[in-house]
mmCIF file of C-alpha atoms and ligand atoms in Angstrom:
data_model
loop_
_atom_site.group_PDB
_atom_site.id
_atom_site.type_symbol
_atom_site.label_atom_id
_atom_site.label_comp_id
_atom_site.label_asym_id
_atom_site.label_seq_id
_atom_site.Cartn_x
_atom_site.Cartn_y
_atom_site.Cartn_z
ATOM 1 C CA MET A 286 84.993 114.545 95.006
ATOM 2 C CA SER A 287 85.283 117.162 98.020
ATOM 3 C CA LYS A 288 87.414 115.013 100.755
ATOM 4 C CA PRO A 289 91.260 116.130 99.879
ATOM 5 C CA ALA A 290 92.966 113.668 98.269
ATOM 6 C CA LEU A 291 94.854 110.712 100.975
ATOM 7 C CA PRO A 292 98.787 111.136 101.731
ATOM 8 C CA ILE A 293 100.210 107.686 100.874
ATOM 9 C CA VAL A 294 104.010 105.911 100.161
ATOM 10 C CA VAL A 295 103.985 103.192 98.977
ATOM 11 C CA LEU A 296 106.333 100.261 99.651
ATOM 12 C CA ILE A 297 107.342 97.440 96.794
ATOM 13 C CA SER A 298 110.631 94.452 96.395
ATOM 14 C CA GLY A 299 109.365 93.503 93.141
ATOM 15 C CA SER A 300 107.042 94.072 89.785
ATOM 16 C CA GLY A 301 104.728 96.408 91.564
ATOM 17 C CA SER A 302 101.376 95.665 89.510
ATOM 18 C CA ASN A 303 99.883 96.030 92.991
ATOM 19 C CA LEU A 304 101.642 99.770 92.005
ATOM 20 C CA GLN A 305 99.816 99.957 88.828
ATOM 21 C CA ALA A 306 96.845 98.411 90.125
ATOM 22 C CA ILE A 307 96.691 101.554 93.237
ATOM 23 C CA ILE A 308 98.937 104.645 89.805
ATOM 24 C CA ASP A 309 96.083 103.983 87.663
ATOM 25 C CA ALA A 310 93.533 104.067 90.390
ATOM 26 C CA ILE A 311 93.769 107.086 90.181
ATOM 27 C CA LYS A 312 94.869 108.001 86.841
ATOM 28 C CA ALA A 313 91.439 107.437 86.346
ATOM 29 C CA ARG A 314 89.795 108.948 89.161
ATOM 30 C CA GLN A 315 88.645 106.117 90.965
ATOM 31 C CA LEU A 316 90.674 106.299 93.529
ATOM 32 C CA ASN A 317 91.892 109.717 95.513
ATOM 33 C CA ALA A 318 95.178 109.600 97.030
ATOM 34 C CA GLU A 319 98.288 110.755 96.019
ATOM 35 C CA ILE A 320 101.800 108.427 95.649
ATOM 36 C CA LYS A 321 103.873 111.237 98.064
ATOM 37 C CA ALA A 322 106.865 108.252 96.915
ATOM 38 C CA VAL A 323 107.539 104.878 95.874
ATOM 39 C CA ILE A 324 110.607 103.329 98.811
ATOM 40 C CA SER A 325 111.569 99.595 97.842
ATOM 41 C CA ASN A 326 114.534 98.205 99.322
ATOM 42 C CA ARG A 327 115.297 96.560 95.436
ATOM 43 C CA ALA A 328 117.444 98.814 92.973
ATOM 44 C CA ASP A 329 115.953 96.011 90.133
ATOM 45 C CA ALA A 330 112.484 96.073 91.358
ATOM 46 C CA PHE A 331 110.413 97.090 88.105
ATOM 47 C CA GLY A 332 107.409 98.683 90.992
ATOM 48 C CA ILE A 333 111.466 100.969 90.829
ATOM 49 C CA GLU A 334 110.189 101.584 86.445
ATOM 50 C CA ARG A 335 106.686 102.239 86.784
ATOM 51 C CA ALA A 336 106.700 104.447 89.759
ATOM 52 C CA LYS A 337 109.662 106.711 87.701
ATOM 53 C CA GLN A 338 106.894 105.971 84.400
ATOM 54 C CA ALA A 339 104.061 107.612 86.508
ATOM 55 C CA GLY A 340 106.279 110.771 87.406
ATOM 56 C CA ILE A 341 106.304 109.374 91.578
ATOM 57 C CA THR A 342 109.634 109.599 93.933
ATOM 58 C CA THR A 343 111.606 107.454 94.040
ATOM 59 C CA HIS A 344 113.974 105.461 96.614
ATOM 60 C CA ILE A 345 116.268 102.697 96.713
ATOM 61 C CA ILE A 346 117.030 101.392 100.272
ATOM 62 C CA ASP A 347 118.720 98.597 100.726
ATOM 63 C CA HIS A 348 118.391 96.421 103.084
ATOM 64 C CA ARG A 349 121.853 95.138 102.738
ATOM 65 C CA LYS A 350 123.788 98.144 102.807
ATOM 66 C CA HIS A 351 122.111 98.873 106.414
ATOM 67 C CA PRO A 352 123.652 96.827 109.357
ATOM 68 C CA ASP A 353 120.317 94.925 110.551
ATOM 69 C CA ARG A 354 116.508 95.783 111.264
ATOM 70 C CA GLU A 355 116.510 98.229 113.057
ATOM 71 C CA ASN A 356 118.968 100.719 111.454
ATOM 72 C CA PHE A 357 117.707 99.320 108.028
ATOM 73 C CA ASP A 358 114.142 100.617 108.946
ATOM 74 C CA GLN A 359 114.685 104.248 111.305
ATOM 75 C CA ALA A 360 116.193 104.698 107.630
ATOM 76 C CA MET A 361 112.660 103.661 105.894
ATOM 77 C CA ILE A 362 110.947 105.403 109.051
ATOM 78 C CA GLN A 363 113.351 109.254 108.044
ATOM 79 C CA ILE A 364 112.251 109.063 104.561
ATOM 80 C CA ILE A 365 108.410 107.334 104.797
ATOM 81 C CA ASP A 366 107.754 110.535 107.806
ATOM 82 C CA SER A 367 109.425 113.167 105.253
ATOM 83 C CA TYR A 368 106.430 112.928 103.371
ATOM 84 C CA GLN A 369 103.846 112.663 105.999
ATOM 85 C CA PRO A 370 101.600 110.197 104.783
ATOM 86 C CA ALA A 371 97.901 109.419 105.842
ATOM 87 C CA LEU A 372 99.181 106.065 105.084
ATOM 88 C CA VAL A 373 101.535 103.551 103.969
ATOM 89 C CA VAL A 374 101.183 100.802 101.541
ATOM 90 C CA LEU A 375 102.395 97.512 101.700
ATOM 91 C CA ALA A 376 102.604 96.389 97.999
ATOM 92 C CA GLY A 377 104.851 93.760 97.825
ATOM 93 C CA PHE A 378 106.931 93.911 100.336
ATOM 94 C CA MET A 379 108.793 91.042 101.603
ATOM 95 C CA ARG A 380 111.469 92.744 104.228
ATOM 96 C CA ILE A 381 109.668 91.288 107.495
ATOM 97 C CA LEU A 382 109.474 95.185 109.548
ATOM 98 C CA THR A 383 110.409 95.821 113.162
ATOM 99 C CA ASP A 384 108.000 96.889 116.070
ATOM 100 C CA ASP A 385 109.351 99.619 116.552
ATOM 101 C CA PHE A 386 108.787 100.955 113.063
ATOM 102 C CA VAL A 387 105.341 98.234 113.249
ATOM 103 C CA ASN A 388 104.142 100.823 115.746
ATOM 104 C CA HIS A 389 105.375 103.389 114.518
ATOM 105 C CA TYR A 390 102.803 103.491 111.441
ATOM 106 C CA GLN A 391 100.015 101.992 113.941
ATOM 107 C CA ASP A 392 96.679 102.033 112.263
ATOM 108 C CA ARG A 393 97.999 103.653 109.061
ATOM 109 C CA MET A 394 99.915 101.013 107.649
ATOM 110 C CA ILE A 395 97.990 97.889 105.404
ATOM 111 C CA ASN A 396 98.749 95.115 104.174
ATOM 112 C CA ILE A 397 98.261 92.593 100.739
ATOM 113 C CA HIS A 398 98.981 88.607 101.521
ATOM 114 C CA PRO A 399 98.535 86.531 99.283
ATOM 115 C CA SER A 400 96.521 83.776 100.888
ATOM 116 C CA LEU A 401 92.959 83.364 103.909
ATOM 117 C CA LEU A 402 94.540 84.497 106.956
ATOM 118 C CA PRO A 403 95.202 82.921 109.697
ATOM 119 C CA GLU A 404 96.192 80.569 107.235
ATOM 120 C CA PHE A 405 98.878 80.911 105.329
ATOM 121 C CA ARG A 406 101.107 82.912 106.534
ATOM 122 C CA GLY A 407 104.269 83.186 105.555
ATOM 123 C CA LEU A 408 105.841 83.214 102.001
ATOM 124 C CA ASN A 409 105.273 80.990 99.062
ATOM 125 C CA THR A 410 101.893 80.175 99.975
ATOM 126 C CA HIS A 411 100.196 79.429 96.387
ATOM 127 C CA GLN A 412 102.396 76.561 96.708
ATOM 128 C CA ARG A 413 101.353 75.480 99.532
ATOM 129 C CA VAL A 414 97.926 75.511 99.546
ATOM 130 C CA LEU A 415 97.479 73.546 97.034
ATOM 131 C CA GLU A 416 99.913 70.856 98.537
ATOM 132 C CA ALA A 417 97.532 71.642 101.161
ATOM 133 C CA GLY A 418 95.121 70.083 98.593
ATOM 134 C CA ARG A 419 92.395 73.486 99.237
ATOM 135 C CA ASP A 420 89.773 73.246 95.910
ATOM 136 C CA LYS A 421 89.619 77.711 97.690
ATOM 137 C CA HIS A 422 92.345 79.782 97.422
ATOM 138 C CA GLY A 423 92.476 83.312 98.565
ATOM 139 C CA VAL A 424 94.276 87.451 99.446
ATOM 140 C CA SER A 425 94.219 89.177 102.183
ATOM 141 C CA ILE A 426 93.909 92.842 103.373
ATOM 142 C CA HIS A 427 95.103 93.803 106.711
ATOM 143 C CA TYR A 428 96.571 96.111 109.130
ATOM 144 C CA VAL A 429 100.271 95.458 109.485
ATOM 145 C CA THR A 430 101.042 94.647 113.449
ATOM 146 C CA SER A 431 104.106 93.445 115.453
ATOM 147 C CA GLU A 432 102.748 89.769 114.562
ATOM 148 C CA LEU A 433 102.801 88.419 111.317
ATOM 149 C CA ASP A 434 100.661 88.824 108.942
ATOM 150 C CA SER A 435 97.922 88.753 111.688
ATOM 151 C CA GLY A 436 97.223 92.211 112.203
ATOM 152 C CA PRO A 437 92.650 93.365 112.420
ATOM 153 C CA LEU A 438 91.800 91.559 109.134
ATOM 154 C CA VAL A 439 90.137 93.972 106.428
ATOM 155 C CA ILE A 440 88.713 92.482 103.099
ATOM 156 C CA GLN A 441 89.495 88.540 101.955
ATOM 157 C CA ALA A 442 89.203 87.715 97.547
ATOM 158 C CA MET A 443 87.684 84.303 97.522
ATOM 159 C CA VAL A 444 89.745 82.381 94.414
ATOM 160 C CA ASN A 445 88.424 79.197 93.673
ATOM 161 C CA ILE A 446 90.660 75.912 92.936
ATOM 162 C CA GLU A 447 90.816 74.259 89.678
ATOM 163 C CA ASN A 448 92.721 70.969 89.190
ATOM 164 C CA SER A 449 94.372 71.869 86.831
ATOM 165 C CA ASP A 450 95.504 75.044 88.378
ATOM 166 C CA THR A 451 99.709 75.812 88.822
ATOM 167 C CA ALA A 452 101.698 78.021 91.171
ATOM 168 C CA ASP A 453 102.260 80.403 88.785
ATOM 169 C CA SER A 454 98.000 80.854 88.065
ATOM 170 C CA LEU A 455 96.216 80.754 90.714
ATOM 171 C CA ALA A 456 99.227 84.095 91.322
ATOM 172 C CA GLU A 457 97.668 84.806 88.418
ATOM 173 C CA LYS A 458 93.714 85.096 89.427
ATOM 174 C CA ILE A 459 95.435 86.501 93.199
ATOM 175 C CA HIS A 460 96.971 89.469 91.071
ATOM 176 C CA GLN A 461 93.125 90.238 89.396
ATOM 177 C CA GLN A 462 91.538 90.023 92.442
ATOM 178 C CA GLU A 463 93.998 92.541 94.485
ATOM 179 C CA HIS A 464 93.816 94.792 91.831
ATOM 180 C CA ILE A 465 90.583 95.518 91.791
ATOM 181 C CA ILE A 466 90.235 95.411 96.181
ATOM 182 C CA TYR A 467 93.916 97.417 97.241
ATOM 183 C CA PRO A 468 92.505 100.718 95.601
ATOM 184 C CA MET A 469 89.255 100.030 96.924
ATOM 185 C CA THR A 470 90.143 99.637 100.080
ATOM 186 C CA ILE A 471 92.301 103.034 100.194
ATOM 187 C CA GLN A 472 89.844 104.527 98.265
ATOM 188 C CA TRP A 473 86.721 103.231 101.769
ATOM 189 C CA LEU A 474 90.700 105.048 103.437
ATOM 190 C CA ALA A 475 89.943 107.992 101.377
ATOM 191 C CA GLU A 476 86.054 108.087 102.035
ATOM 192 C CA GLU A 477 87.078 107.376 105.776
ATOM 193 C CA ARG A 478 84.044 105.188 105.335
ATOM 194 C CA LEU A 479 87.473 102.589 106.765
ATOM 195 C CA GLN A 480 88.666 103.888 109.296
ATOM 196 C CA CYS A 481 91.208 101.978 112.287
ATOM 197 C CA LYS A 482 91.925 103.297 115.510
ATOM 198 C CA ASN A 483 93.838 101.311 118.272
ATOM 199 C CA ASN A 484 94.168 98.749 115.539
ATOM 200 C CA GLN A 485 89.687 98.240 115.505
ATOM 201 C CA LEU A 486 88.429 98.935 112.373
ATOM 202 C CA PHE A 487 85.110 100.079 111.596
ATOM 203 C CA PHE A 488 83.659 99.773 107.809
ATOM 204 C CA ASN A 489 80.380 102.655 107.782
ATOM 205 C CA HIS A 490 80.810 103.939 111.521
ATOM 206 C CA GLN A 491 80.846 100.594 112.534
ATOM 207 C CA PRO A 492 82.524 98.349 114.136
ATOM 208 C CA LEU A 493 83.990 95.174 111.612
ATOM 209 C CA THR A 494 83.762 92.286 113.553
ATOM 210 C CA SER A 495 84.782 90.027 110.616
ATOM 211 C CA PRO A 496 86.327 91.072 107.277
ATOM 212 C CA LEU A 497 84.571 92.184 104.711
ATOM 213 C CA ILE A 498 84.389 89.534 102.270
ATOM 214 C CA TRP A 499 85.182 89.903 98.141
ATOM 215 C CA GLU A 500 83.619 87.551 95.947
ATOM 216 C CA ASN A 501 82.366 86.919 92.154
ATOM 217 C CA ASN A 502 82.789 90.914 91.980
ATOM 218 C CA THR A 503 80.561 91.387 94.949
ATOM 219 C CA LEU A 504 81.001 92.929 98.258
ATOM 220 C CA GLN A 505 79.654 90.772 100.214
ATOM 221 C CA ASN A 506 78.406 91.938 104.039
ATOM 222 C CA SER A 507 76.150 93.462 106.381
ATOM 223 C CA ASN A 508 76.926 96.528 106.863
ATOM 224 C CA THR A 509 76.990 97.620 103.870
HETATM 225 N N1 NHR B 722 105.905 93.591 109.314
HETATM 226 C C1 NHR B 722 105.239 93.009 110.024
HETATM 227 N N2 NHR B 722 106.129 93.514 111.730
HETATM 228 N N3 NHR B 722 104.493 92.463 110.664
HETATM 229 C C2 NHR B 722 103.594 91.948 109.296
HETATM 230 O O1 NHR B 722 101.974 91.529 108.619
HETATM 231 C C3 NHR B 722 104.508 91.612 107.949
HETATM 232 C C4 NHR B 722 105.824 92.568 108.430
HETATM 233 C C5 NHR B 722 106.451 92.564 106.712
HETATM 234 C C6 NHR B 722 106.102 92.731 105.808
HETATM 235 C C7 NHR B 722 104.317 91.188 104.722
HETATM 236 C C8 NHR B 722 104.048 89.508 104.474
HETATM 237 C C9 NHR B 722 102.938 88.993 103.560
HETATM 238 O O2 NHR B 722 102.713 89.897 102.880
HETATM 239 C C10 NHR B 722 104.818 92.033 105.658
HETATM 240 C C11 NHR B 722 103.715 91.862 106.753
HETATM 241 C C12 NHR B 722 107.715 89.073 104.135
HETATM 242 C C13 NHR B 722 108.783 88.087 104.372
HETATM 243 C C14 NHR B 722 109.899 87.126 105.049
HETATM 244 O O3 NHR B 722 110.046 86.408 105.900
HETATM 245 C C15 NHR B 722 106.950 87.394 105.364
HETATM 246 C C16 NHR B 722 105.747 88.273 105.141
HETATM 247 C C17 NHR B 722 105.924 89.270 104.363
HETATM 248 C C18 NHR B 722 106.593 90.057 104.009
HETATM 249 N N4 NHR B 722 110.643 87.876 104.585
HETATM 250 C C19 NHR B 722 112.004 87.295 104.383
HETATM 251 C C20 NHR B 722 112.843 88.101 105.298
HETATM 252 O O4 NHR B 722 113.691 87.662 106.440
HETATM 253 C C21 NHR B 722 113.058 87.825 102.827
HETATM 254 C C22 NHR B 722 111.916 87.337 102.067
HETATM 255 C C23 NHR B 722 112.563 87.773 100.498
HETATM 256 O O5 NHR B 722 113.329 89.372 100.815
HETATM 257 O O6 NHR B 722 112.766 87.219 100.023
HETATM 258 O O7 NHR B 722 111.913 89.020 106.077
HETATM 259 O O8 NHR B 722 103.739 88.180 103.437
HETATM 260 C C1 GAR B 723 101.310 89.774 94.610
HETATM 261 O O1 GAR B 723 100.133 88.220 94.856
HETATM 262 C C2 GAR B 723 101.134 89.993 96.673
HETATM 263 O O2 GAR B 723 100.283 89.741 97.478
HETATM 264 C C3 GAR B 723 102.622 89.375 97.584
HETATM 265 O O3 GAR B 723 103.196 89.953 96.601
HETATM 266 C C4 GAR B 723 103.012 90.249 94.791
HETATM 267 C C5 GAR B 723 103.138 91.232 94.639
HETATM 268 O O4 GAR B 723 103.362 91.295 94.109
HETATM 269 N N1 GAR B 723 103.527 89.691 98.881
HETATM 270 C C6 GAR B 723 103.502 89.737 99.785
HETATM 271 O O5 GAR B 723 104.115 87.586 98.776
HETATM 272 C C7 GAR B 723 104.107 89.095 100.900
HETATM 273 N N2 GAR B 723 104.584 88.491 101.621
HETATM 274 P P1 GAR B 723 103.257 93.299 92.492
HETATM 275 O O6 GAR B 723 104.967 93.420 93.557
HETATM 276 O O7 GAR B 723 102.898 92.941 91.570
HETATM 277 O O8 GAR B 723 102.366 94.430 93.639
#
């Protein structure tokens, strides 16, 4: 791999299984990135243990110790910018970010959201998809903009819903897909195969006008 490793900072709030998938892909040399730091807003996030286990610097920034969202976000900006990341990765990060924060990282911050956006923005998506009686579910990776779960869509992975599925079994199926497509997407960025300029996506140097689709372990796209 000739290009330098992509410096990234990962933001988490919980289990950190997506963080683990990124750590593992870097170790396996499938992903040419370097995690400069992991930041959690919760001290008890298991992802912090995962990061420490991997020898990665960690920070706890507890939102409850800040008077408002602006103040919390400014504290995060200070820490994040000290690492000069090319990319900020939201991996199960559960705090809505202010416009100032989002604008500061325009074209440099991605999120993984457990639904086929634009459907089912927000929280508790697995339960809501079941209640809506859908037979398809999925997960989306998008650039973060100030409108929640609405930034440019990079890729969506599809999951079939069976009659026997529960919110827990769907979460597990979604996690399996996430652990494939999140490291893959970050590697595309490291390779500059994927780019975001002024909120416009390019894949293989062509404008990406609809999201890439990952289904049956295969990338479905015209401009690959
Ligand atoms: N911030 C902005 N501005 N834009 C986005 O698209 C964002 C974002 C922050 C997080 C992840 C998102 C998801 O993938 C994300 C996308 C948390 C909430 C939420 O309601 C909603 C969406 C997402 C993450 N959080 C509550 C809040 O008051 C707190 C919930 C909790 O702490 O458990 O911030 O779904
Ligand atoms: C993932 O399924 C991710 O899509 C979802 O939280 C989980 C985090 O898992 N994100 C959101 O719901 C964002 N609001 P992890 O901590 O094991 O990576």
